[in-house]
Short mmCIF file of C-alpha atoms in Angstrom, two decimals:
data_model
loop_
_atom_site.label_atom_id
_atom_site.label_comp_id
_atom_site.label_asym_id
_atom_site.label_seq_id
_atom_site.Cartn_x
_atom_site.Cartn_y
_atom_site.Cartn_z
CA UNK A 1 -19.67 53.73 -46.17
CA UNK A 2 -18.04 51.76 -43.45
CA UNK A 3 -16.67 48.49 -45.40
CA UNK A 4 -16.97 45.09 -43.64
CA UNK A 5 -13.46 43.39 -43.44
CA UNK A 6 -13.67 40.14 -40.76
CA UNK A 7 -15.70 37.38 -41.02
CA UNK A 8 -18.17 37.12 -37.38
CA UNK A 9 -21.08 38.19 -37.43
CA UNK A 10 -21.76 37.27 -41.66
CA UNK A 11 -23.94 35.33 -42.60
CA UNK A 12 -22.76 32.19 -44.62
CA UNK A 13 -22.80 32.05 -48.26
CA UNK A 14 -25.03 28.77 -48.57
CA UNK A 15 -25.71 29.68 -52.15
CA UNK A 16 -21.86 29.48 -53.60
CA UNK A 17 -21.57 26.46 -51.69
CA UNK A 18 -24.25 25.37 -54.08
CA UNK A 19 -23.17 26.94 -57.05
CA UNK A 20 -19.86 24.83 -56.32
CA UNK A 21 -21.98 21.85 -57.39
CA UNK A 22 -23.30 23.17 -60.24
CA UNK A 23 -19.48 24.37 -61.70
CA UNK A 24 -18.28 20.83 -61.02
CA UNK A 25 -20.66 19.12 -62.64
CA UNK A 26 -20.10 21.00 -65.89
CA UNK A 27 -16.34 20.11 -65.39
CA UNK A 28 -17.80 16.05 -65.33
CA UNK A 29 -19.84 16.57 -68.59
CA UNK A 30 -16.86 18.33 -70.67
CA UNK A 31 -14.57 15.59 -69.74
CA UNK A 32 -17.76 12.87 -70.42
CA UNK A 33 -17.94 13.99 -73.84
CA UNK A 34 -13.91 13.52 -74.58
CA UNK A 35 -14.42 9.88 -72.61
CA UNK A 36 -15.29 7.92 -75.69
CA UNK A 37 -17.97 6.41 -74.16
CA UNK A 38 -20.11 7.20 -76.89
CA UNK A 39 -19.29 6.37 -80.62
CA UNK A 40 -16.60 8.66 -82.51
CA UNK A 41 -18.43 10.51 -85.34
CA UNK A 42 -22.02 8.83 -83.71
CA UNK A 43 -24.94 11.80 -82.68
CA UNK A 44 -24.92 11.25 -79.26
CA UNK A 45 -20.42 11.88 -79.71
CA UNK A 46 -21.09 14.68 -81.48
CA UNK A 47 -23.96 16.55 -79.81
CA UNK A 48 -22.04 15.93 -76.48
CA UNK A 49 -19.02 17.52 -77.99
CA UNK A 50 -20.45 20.27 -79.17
CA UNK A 51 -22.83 20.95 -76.13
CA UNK A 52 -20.10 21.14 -73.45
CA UNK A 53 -17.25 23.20 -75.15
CA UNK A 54 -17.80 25.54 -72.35
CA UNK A 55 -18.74 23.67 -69.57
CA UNK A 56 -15.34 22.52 -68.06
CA UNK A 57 -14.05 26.35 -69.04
CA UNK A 58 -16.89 27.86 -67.22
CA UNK A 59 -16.82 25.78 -64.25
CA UNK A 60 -12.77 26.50 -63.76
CA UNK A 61 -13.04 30.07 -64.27
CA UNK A 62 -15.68 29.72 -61.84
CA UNK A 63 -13.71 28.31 -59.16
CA UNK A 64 -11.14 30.81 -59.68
CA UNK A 65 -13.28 33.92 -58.98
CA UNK A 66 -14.83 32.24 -56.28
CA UNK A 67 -11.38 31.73 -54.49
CA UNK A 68 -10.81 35.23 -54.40
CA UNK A 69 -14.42 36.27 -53.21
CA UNK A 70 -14.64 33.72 -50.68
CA UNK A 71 -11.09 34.11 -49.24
CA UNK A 72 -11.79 37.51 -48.93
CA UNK A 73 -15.31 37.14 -47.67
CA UNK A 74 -14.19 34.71 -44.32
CA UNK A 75 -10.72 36.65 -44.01
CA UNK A 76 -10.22 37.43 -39.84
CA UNK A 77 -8.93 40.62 -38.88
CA UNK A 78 -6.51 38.97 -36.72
CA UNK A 79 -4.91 36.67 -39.39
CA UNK A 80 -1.36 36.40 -39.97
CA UNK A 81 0.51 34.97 -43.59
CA UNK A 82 0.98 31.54 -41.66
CA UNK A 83 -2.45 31.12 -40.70
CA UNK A 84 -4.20 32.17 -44.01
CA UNK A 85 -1.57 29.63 -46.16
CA UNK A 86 -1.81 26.54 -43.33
CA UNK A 87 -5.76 27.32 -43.27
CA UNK A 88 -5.85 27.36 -47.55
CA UNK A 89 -2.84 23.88 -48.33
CA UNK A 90 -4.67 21.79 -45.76
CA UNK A 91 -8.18 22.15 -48.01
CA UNK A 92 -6.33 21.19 -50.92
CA UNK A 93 -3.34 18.97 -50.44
CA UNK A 94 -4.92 16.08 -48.38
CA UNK A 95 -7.46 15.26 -51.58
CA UNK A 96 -4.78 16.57 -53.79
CA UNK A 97 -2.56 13.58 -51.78
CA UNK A 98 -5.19 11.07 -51.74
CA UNK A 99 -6.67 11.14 -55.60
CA UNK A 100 -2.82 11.73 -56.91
CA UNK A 101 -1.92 8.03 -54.75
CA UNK A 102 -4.95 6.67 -56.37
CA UNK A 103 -4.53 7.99 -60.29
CA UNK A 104 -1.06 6.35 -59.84
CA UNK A 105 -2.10 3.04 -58.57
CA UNK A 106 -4.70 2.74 -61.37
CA UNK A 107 -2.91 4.12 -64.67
CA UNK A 108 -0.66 6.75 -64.09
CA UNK A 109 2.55 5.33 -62.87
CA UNK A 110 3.00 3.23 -66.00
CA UNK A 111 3.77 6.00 -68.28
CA UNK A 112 4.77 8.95 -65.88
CA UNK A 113 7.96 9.99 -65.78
CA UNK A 114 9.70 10.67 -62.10
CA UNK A 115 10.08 14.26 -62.64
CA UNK A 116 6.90 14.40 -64.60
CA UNK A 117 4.85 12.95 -61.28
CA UNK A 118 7.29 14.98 -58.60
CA UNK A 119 5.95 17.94 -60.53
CA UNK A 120 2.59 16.71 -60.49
CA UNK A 121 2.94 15.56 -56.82
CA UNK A 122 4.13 19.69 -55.60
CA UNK A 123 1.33 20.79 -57.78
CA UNK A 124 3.80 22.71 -60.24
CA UNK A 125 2.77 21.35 -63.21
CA UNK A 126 0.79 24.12 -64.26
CA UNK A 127 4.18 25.89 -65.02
CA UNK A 128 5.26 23.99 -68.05
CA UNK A 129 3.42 24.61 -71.16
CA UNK A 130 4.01 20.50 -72.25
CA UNK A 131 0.52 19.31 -72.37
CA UNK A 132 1.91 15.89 -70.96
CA UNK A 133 3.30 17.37 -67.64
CA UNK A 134 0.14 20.12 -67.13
CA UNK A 135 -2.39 17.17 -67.68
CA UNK A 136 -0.08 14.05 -66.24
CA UNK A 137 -1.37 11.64 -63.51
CA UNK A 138 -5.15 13.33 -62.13
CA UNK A 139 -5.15 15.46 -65.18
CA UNK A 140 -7.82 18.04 -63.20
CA UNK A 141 -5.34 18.92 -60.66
CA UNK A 142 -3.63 21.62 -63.09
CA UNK A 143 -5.96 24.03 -61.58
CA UNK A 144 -4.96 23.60 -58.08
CA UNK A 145 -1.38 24.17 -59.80
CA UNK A 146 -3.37 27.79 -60.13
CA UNK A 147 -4.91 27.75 -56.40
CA UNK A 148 -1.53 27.18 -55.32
CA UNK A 149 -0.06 30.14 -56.09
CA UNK A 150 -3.36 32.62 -55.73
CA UNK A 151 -2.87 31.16 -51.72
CA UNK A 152 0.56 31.99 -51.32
CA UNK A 153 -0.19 35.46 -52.99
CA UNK A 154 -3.28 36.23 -51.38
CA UNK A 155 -2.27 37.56 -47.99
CA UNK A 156 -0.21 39.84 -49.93
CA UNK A 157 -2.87 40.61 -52.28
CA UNK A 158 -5.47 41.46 -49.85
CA UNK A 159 -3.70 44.64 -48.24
CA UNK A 160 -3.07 45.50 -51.69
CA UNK A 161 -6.39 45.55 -53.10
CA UNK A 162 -7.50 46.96 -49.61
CA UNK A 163 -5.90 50.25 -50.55
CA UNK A 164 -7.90 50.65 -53.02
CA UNK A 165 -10.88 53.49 -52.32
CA UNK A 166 -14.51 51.85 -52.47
CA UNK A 167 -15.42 54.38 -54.69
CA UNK A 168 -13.09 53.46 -57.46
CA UNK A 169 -13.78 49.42 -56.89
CA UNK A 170 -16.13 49.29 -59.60
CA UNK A 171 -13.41 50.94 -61.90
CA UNK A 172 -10.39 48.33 -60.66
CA UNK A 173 -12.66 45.38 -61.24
CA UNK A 174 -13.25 46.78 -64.95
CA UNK A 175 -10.14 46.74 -65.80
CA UNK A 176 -8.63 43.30 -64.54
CA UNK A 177 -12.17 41.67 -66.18
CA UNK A 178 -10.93 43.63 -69.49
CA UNK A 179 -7.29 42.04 -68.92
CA UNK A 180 -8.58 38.98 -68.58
CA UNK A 181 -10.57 39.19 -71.82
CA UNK A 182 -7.63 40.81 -73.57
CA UNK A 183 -5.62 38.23 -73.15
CA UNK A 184 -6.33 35.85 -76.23
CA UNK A 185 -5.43 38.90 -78.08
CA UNK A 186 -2.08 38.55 -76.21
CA UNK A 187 -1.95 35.47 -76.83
CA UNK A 188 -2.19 35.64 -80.42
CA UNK A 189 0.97 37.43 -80.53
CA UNK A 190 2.82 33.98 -79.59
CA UNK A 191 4.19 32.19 -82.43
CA UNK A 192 1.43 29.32 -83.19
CA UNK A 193 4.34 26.69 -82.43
CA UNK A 194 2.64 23.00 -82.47
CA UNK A 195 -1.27 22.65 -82.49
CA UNK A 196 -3.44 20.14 -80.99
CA UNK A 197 -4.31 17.25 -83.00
CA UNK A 198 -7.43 16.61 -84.78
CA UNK A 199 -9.87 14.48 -82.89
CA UNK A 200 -12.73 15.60 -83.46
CA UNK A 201 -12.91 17.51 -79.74
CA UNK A 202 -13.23 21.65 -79.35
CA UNK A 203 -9.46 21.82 -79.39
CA UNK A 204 -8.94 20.83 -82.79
CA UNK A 205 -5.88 22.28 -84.12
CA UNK A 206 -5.47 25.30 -81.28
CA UNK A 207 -2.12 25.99 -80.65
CA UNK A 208 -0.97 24.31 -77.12
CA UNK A 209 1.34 27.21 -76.29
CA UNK A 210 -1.32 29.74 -76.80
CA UNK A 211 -4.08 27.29 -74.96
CA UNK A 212 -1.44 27.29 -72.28
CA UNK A 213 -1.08 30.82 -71.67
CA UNK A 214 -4.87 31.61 -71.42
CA UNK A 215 -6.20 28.43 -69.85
CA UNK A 216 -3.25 27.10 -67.47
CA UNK A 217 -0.61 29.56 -66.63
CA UNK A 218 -0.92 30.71 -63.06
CA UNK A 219 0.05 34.07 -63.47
CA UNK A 220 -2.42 34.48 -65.54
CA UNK A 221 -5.70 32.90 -63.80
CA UNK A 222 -4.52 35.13 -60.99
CA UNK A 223 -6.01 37.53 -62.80
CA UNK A 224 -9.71 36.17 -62.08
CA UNK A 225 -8.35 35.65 -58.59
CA UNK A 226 -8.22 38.91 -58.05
CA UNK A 227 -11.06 39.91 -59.24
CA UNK A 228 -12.90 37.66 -57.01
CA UNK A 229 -11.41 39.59 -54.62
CA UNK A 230 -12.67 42.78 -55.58
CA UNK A 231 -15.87 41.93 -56.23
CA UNK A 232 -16.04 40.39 -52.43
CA UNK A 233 -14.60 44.03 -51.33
CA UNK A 234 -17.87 45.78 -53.71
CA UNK A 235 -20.32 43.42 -52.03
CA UNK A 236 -18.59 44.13 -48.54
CA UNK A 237 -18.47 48.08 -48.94
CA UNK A 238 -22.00 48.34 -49.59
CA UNK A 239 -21.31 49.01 -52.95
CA UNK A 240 -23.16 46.59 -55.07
CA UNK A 241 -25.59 47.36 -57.44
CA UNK A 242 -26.15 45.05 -60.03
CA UNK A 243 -28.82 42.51 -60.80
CA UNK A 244 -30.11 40.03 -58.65
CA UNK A 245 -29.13 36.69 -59.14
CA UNK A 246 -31.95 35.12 -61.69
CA UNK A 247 -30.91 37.90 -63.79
CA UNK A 248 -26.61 37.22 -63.30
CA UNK A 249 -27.36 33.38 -64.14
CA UNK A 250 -29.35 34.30 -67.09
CA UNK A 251 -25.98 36.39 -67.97
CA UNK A 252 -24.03 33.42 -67.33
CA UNK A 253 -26.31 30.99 -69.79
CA UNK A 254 -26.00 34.01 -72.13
CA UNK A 255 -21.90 33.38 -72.12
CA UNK A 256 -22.17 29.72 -71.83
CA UNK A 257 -24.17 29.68 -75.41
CA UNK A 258 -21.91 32.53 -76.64
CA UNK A 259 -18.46 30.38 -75.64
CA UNK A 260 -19.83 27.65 -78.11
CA UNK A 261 -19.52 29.99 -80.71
CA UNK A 262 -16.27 31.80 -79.73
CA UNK A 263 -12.66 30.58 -80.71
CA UNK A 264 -11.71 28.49 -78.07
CA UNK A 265 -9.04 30.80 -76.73
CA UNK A 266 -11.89 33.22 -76.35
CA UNK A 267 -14.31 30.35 -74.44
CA UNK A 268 -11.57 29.83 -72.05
CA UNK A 269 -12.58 33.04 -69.54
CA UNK A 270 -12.99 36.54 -72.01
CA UNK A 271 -16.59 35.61 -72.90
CA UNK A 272 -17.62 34.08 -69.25
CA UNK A 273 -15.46 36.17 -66.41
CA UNK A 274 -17.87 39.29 -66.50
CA UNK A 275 -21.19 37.17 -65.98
CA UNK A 276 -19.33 34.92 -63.72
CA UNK A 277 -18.11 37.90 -61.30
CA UNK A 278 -22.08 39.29 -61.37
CA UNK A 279 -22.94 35.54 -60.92
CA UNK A 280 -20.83 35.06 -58.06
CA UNK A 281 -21.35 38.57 -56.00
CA UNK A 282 -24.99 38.54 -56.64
CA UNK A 283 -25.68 35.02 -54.80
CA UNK A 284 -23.53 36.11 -51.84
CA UNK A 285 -25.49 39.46 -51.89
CA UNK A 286 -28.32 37.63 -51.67
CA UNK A 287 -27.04 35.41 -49.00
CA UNK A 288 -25.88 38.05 -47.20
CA UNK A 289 -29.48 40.23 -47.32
CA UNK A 290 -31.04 36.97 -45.78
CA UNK A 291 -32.78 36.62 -49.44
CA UNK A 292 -31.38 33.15 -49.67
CA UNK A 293 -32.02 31.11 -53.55
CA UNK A 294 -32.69 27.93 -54.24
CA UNK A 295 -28.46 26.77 -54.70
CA UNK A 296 -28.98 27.33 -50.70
CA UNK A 297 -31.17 24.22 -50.35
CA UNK A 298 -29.77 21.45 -47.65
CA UNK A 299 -29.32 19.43 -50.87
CA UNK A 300 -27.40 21.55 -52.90
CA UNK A 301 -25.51 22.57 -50.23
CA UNK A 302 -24.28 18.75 -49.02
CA UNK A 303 -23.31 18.83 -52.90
CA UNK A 304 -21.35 21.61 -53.03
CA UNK A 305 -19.51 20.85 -49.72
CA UNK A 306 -18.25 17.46 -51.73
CA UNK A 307 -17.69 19.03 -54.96
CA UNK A 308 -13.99 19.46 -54.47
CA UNK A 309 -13.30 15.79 -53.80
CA UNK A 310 -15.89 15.29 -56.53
CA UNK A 311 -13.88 17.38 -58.85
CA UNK A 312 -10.84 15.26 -57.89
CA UNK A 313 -12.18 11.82 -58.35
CA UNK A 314 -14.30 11.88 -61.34
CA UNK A 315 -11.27 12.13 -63.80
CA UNK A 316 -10.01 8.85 -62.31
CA UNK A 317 -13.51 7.40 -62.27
CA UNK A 318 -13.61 8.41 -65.70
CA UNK A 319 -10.65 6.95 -66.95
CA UNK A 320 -10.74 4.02 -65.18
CA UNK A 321 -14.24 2.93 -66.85
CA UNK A 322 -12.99 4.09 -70.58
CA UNK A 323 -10.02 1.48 -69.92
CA UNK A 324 -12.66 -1.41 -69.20
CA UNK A 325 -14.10 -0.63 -72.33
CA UNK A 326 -11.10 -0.71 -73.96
CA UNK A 327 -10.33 -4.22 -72.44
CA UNK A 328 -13.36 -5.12 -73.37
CA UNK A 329 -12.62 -4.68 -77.56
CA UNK A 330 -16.03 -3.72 -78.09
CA UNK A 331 -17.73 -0.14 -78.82
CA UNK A 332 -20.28 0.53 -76.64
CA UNK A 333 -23.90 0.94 -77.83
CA UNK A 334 -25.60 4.51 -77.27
CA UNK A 335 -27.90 2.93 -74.77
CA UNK A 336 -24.70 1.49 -73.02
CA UNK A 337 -22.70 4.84 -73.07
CA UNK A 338 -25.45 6.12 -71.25
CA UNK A 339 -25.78 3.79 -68.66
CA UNK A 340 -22.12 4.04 -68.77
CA UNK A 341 -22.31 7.89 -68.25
CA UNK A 342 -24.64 7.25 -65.57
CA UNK A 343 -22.73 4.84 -63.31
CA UNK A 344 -19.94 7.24 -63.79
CA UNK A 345 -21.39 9.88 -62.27
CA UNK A 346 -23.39 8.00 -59.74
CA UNK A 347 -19.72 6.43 -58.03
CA UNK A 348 -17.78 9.77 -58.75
CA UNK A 349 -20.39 11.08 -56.95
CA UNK A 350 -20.36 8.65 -54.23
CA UNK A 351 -16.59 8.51 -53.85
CA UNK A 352 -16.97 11.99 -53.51
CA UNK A 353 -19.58 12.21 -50.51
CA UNK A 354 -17.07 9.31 -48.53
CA UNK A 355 -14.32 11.17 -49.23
CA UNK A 356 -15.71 14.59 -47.83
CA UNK A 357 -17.20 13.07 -44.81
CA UNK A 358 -14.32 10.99 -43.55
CA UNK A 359 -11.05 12.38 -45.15
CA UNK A 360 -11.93 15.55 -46.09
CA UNK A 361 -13.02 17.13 -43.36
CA UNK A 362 -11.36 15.58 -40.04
CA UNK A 363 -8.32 16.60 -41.63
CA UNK A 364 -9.23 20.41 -42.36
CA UNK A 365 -10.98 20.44 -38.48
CA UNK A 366 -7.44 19.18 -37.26
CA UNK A 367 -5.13 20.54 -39.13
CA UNK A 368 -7.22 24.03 -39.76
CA UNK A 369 -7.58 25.16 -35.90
CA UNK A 370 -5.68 27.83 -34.94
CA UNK A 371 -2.28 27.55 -33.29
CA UNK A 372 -2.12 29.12 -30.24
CA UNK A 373 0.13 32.17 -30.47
CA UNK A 374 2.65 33.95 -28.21
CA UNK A 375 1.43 36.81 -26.32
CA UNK A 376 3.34 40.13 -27.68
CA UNK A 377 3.02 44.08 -27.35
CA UNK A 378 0.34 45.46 -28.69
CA UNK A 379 2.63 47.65 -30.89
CA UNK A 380 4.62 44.70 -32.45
CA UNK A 381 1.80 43.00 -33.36
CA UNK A 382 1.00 42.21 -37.35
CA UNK A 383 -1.69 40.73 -39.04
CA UNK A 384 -3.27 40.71 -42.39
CA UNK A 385 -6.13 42.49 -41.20
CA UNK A 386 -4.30 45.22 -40.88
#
């Protein structure tokens, strides 16, 4: 089979735009139910609590395979190192820039340290296993501590992966999903060092430097990276032959329930990456085929396009309406931490949409063009296509 490696001529992948959404929201719900919005000990605390220990694990490991698919997906034959990275920092670092500015205005810089928010700030954080440097200032920006590196990697990646013979994709996406789900194992061979402090949250008493390793260490979330990437190559080669997607989301509700059950180390990705990968080739499959589901609606897809400055702002939104409670001395009725909730969600949501429309994207049109490039032999020309 003749495998599909630029990006003209595809159709676009209005249903992971969607999905986007979807994985963003459950990020906003598992940080709700830590938000004390809602009584300590009360039902409404507790259900929460126990409802979302998956969601904001889910919806991270979602983003992560979904970086590698997609990258690979609108790769150009003609692209060089420099144009892949400039194309990938300027969709992250002008949000990145923006919420960090604004997370420091409102609480941050009062209990940051300089080297702390410099870290923060070059979106290195994600390298120390200290809990108060990996979560400091916009504490949901550890991830793109992740994205970071999978860009700089990825044009090296690519021709790597690319080597590999379509028949045996199947097999090399096997084995970095079992890595991935391997690794709590590995990191139960860590010493349990200092654990997490009871609060009545899903990370009661988990050790931080084994949390670290599985949830935040780059190296490590690379690994769903790259299988993102190979499951974009499967769904390219003609190679794809697994369910449709009602049946992969069903698989991904399956995990979702199972990952309340787990040990958290095992939430983090080993119980979700599997349906996740299915999840996430099946929709562009279907996009792809012209099939089209309902994530593709106009709606969904407006969503989706904001999600990333929606998964930047809500933290801030978040915290900045739990310390108006706290101001306020008072602990807020159920009825009021759900109007509470609400509001939350409705500005995040709104800051979100403003953002996207005029920051977000007149600086990825400007900055994102392509640079014109000098004219040189055909036989000393290189590109990642190659």
């Amino acid at each position: 089979m003749q495998e599909v490696v630029g990006a003209s001529g595809r159709r676009r992948l209005d249903s992971l735009t969607g999905a986007r959404f979807l994985a963003a929201g459950l990020v906003f719900f598992c940080h709700l139910a830590t938000s004390g919005f809602f009584v300590a000990g009360s039902a409404p605390a507790t259900g929460l609590m126990a409802a979302t220990k998956t969601a904001g694990t889910i919806g991270v490991s979602f983003f992560f395979v979904l970086s590698g698919f997609v990258l690979t997906w609108s790769v150009r034959p003609a692209d060089t190192y420099g144009g892949v990275l400039r194309r990938r920092l300027v969709k992250i670092f002008p949000n990145h820039l923006l919420t960090y500015a604004l997370a420091m205005a409102v609480y941050a810089s009062a209990f940051t340290p300089l080297g702390t928010a410099l870290l923060n700030l070059l979106l290195l954080q994600a390298w120390s296993s200290d809990p108060m440097v990996f979560l400091s200032v916009n504490g949901a920006s550890w991830s793109l501590s992740c994205e970071l590196l999978f860009y700089v990697l990825f044009p090296v990646l690519l021709p790597l992966l690319r080597r590999i013979p379509a028949r045996r994709l199947w097999w090399w996406a096997g084995g970095v999903a079992a890595a991935v789900m391997l690794m709590p194992l590995v990191a139960a061979l860590l010493p349990a060092g200092q654990t997490l402090p009871v609060t009545g949250s899903w990370l009661d008493g988990v050790s931080i430097e084994r949390l670290w390793l599985v949830y935040v260490f780059p190296p490590v979330r690379l690994l769903e990276f790259a299988l993102g990437i190979l499951t974009a190559r499967i769904v390219q080669s003609g190679r794809w032959i697994a369910p449709r997607p009602a049946s992969t989301g069903l698989l991904v509700v399956a995990a979702y329930v199972l990952g309340l059950y787990t040990p958290m180390l095992f939430t983090v990705a080993a119980v979700t990456v599997v349906p996740l990968a299915l999840f996430v080739a099946s929709l562009a499959q279907a996009d792809s085929a012209g099939a089209g589901t309902p994530l593709a609606a106009p709606v969904m897809r407006r969503l989706g396009e904001a999600s990333f400055a929606f998964y930047l702002i809500h933290g801030i939104v978040l915290e900045y309406a739990g310390e108006l409670l706290v101001r306020a001395h008072r602990a807020p009725s159920t009825g009021q931490g759900v109007v509470v909730s609400l509001l939350t969600l409705v500005v995040s949501l709104a800051l979100a949409l403003a953002i996207h429309r005029w920051f977000e994207t007149p600086l990825v049109r400007w900055f994102g063009r392509p640079r014109p490039r000098p004219v040189v032999p055909a036989e000393a020309g290189s590109s990642l296509g190659r």
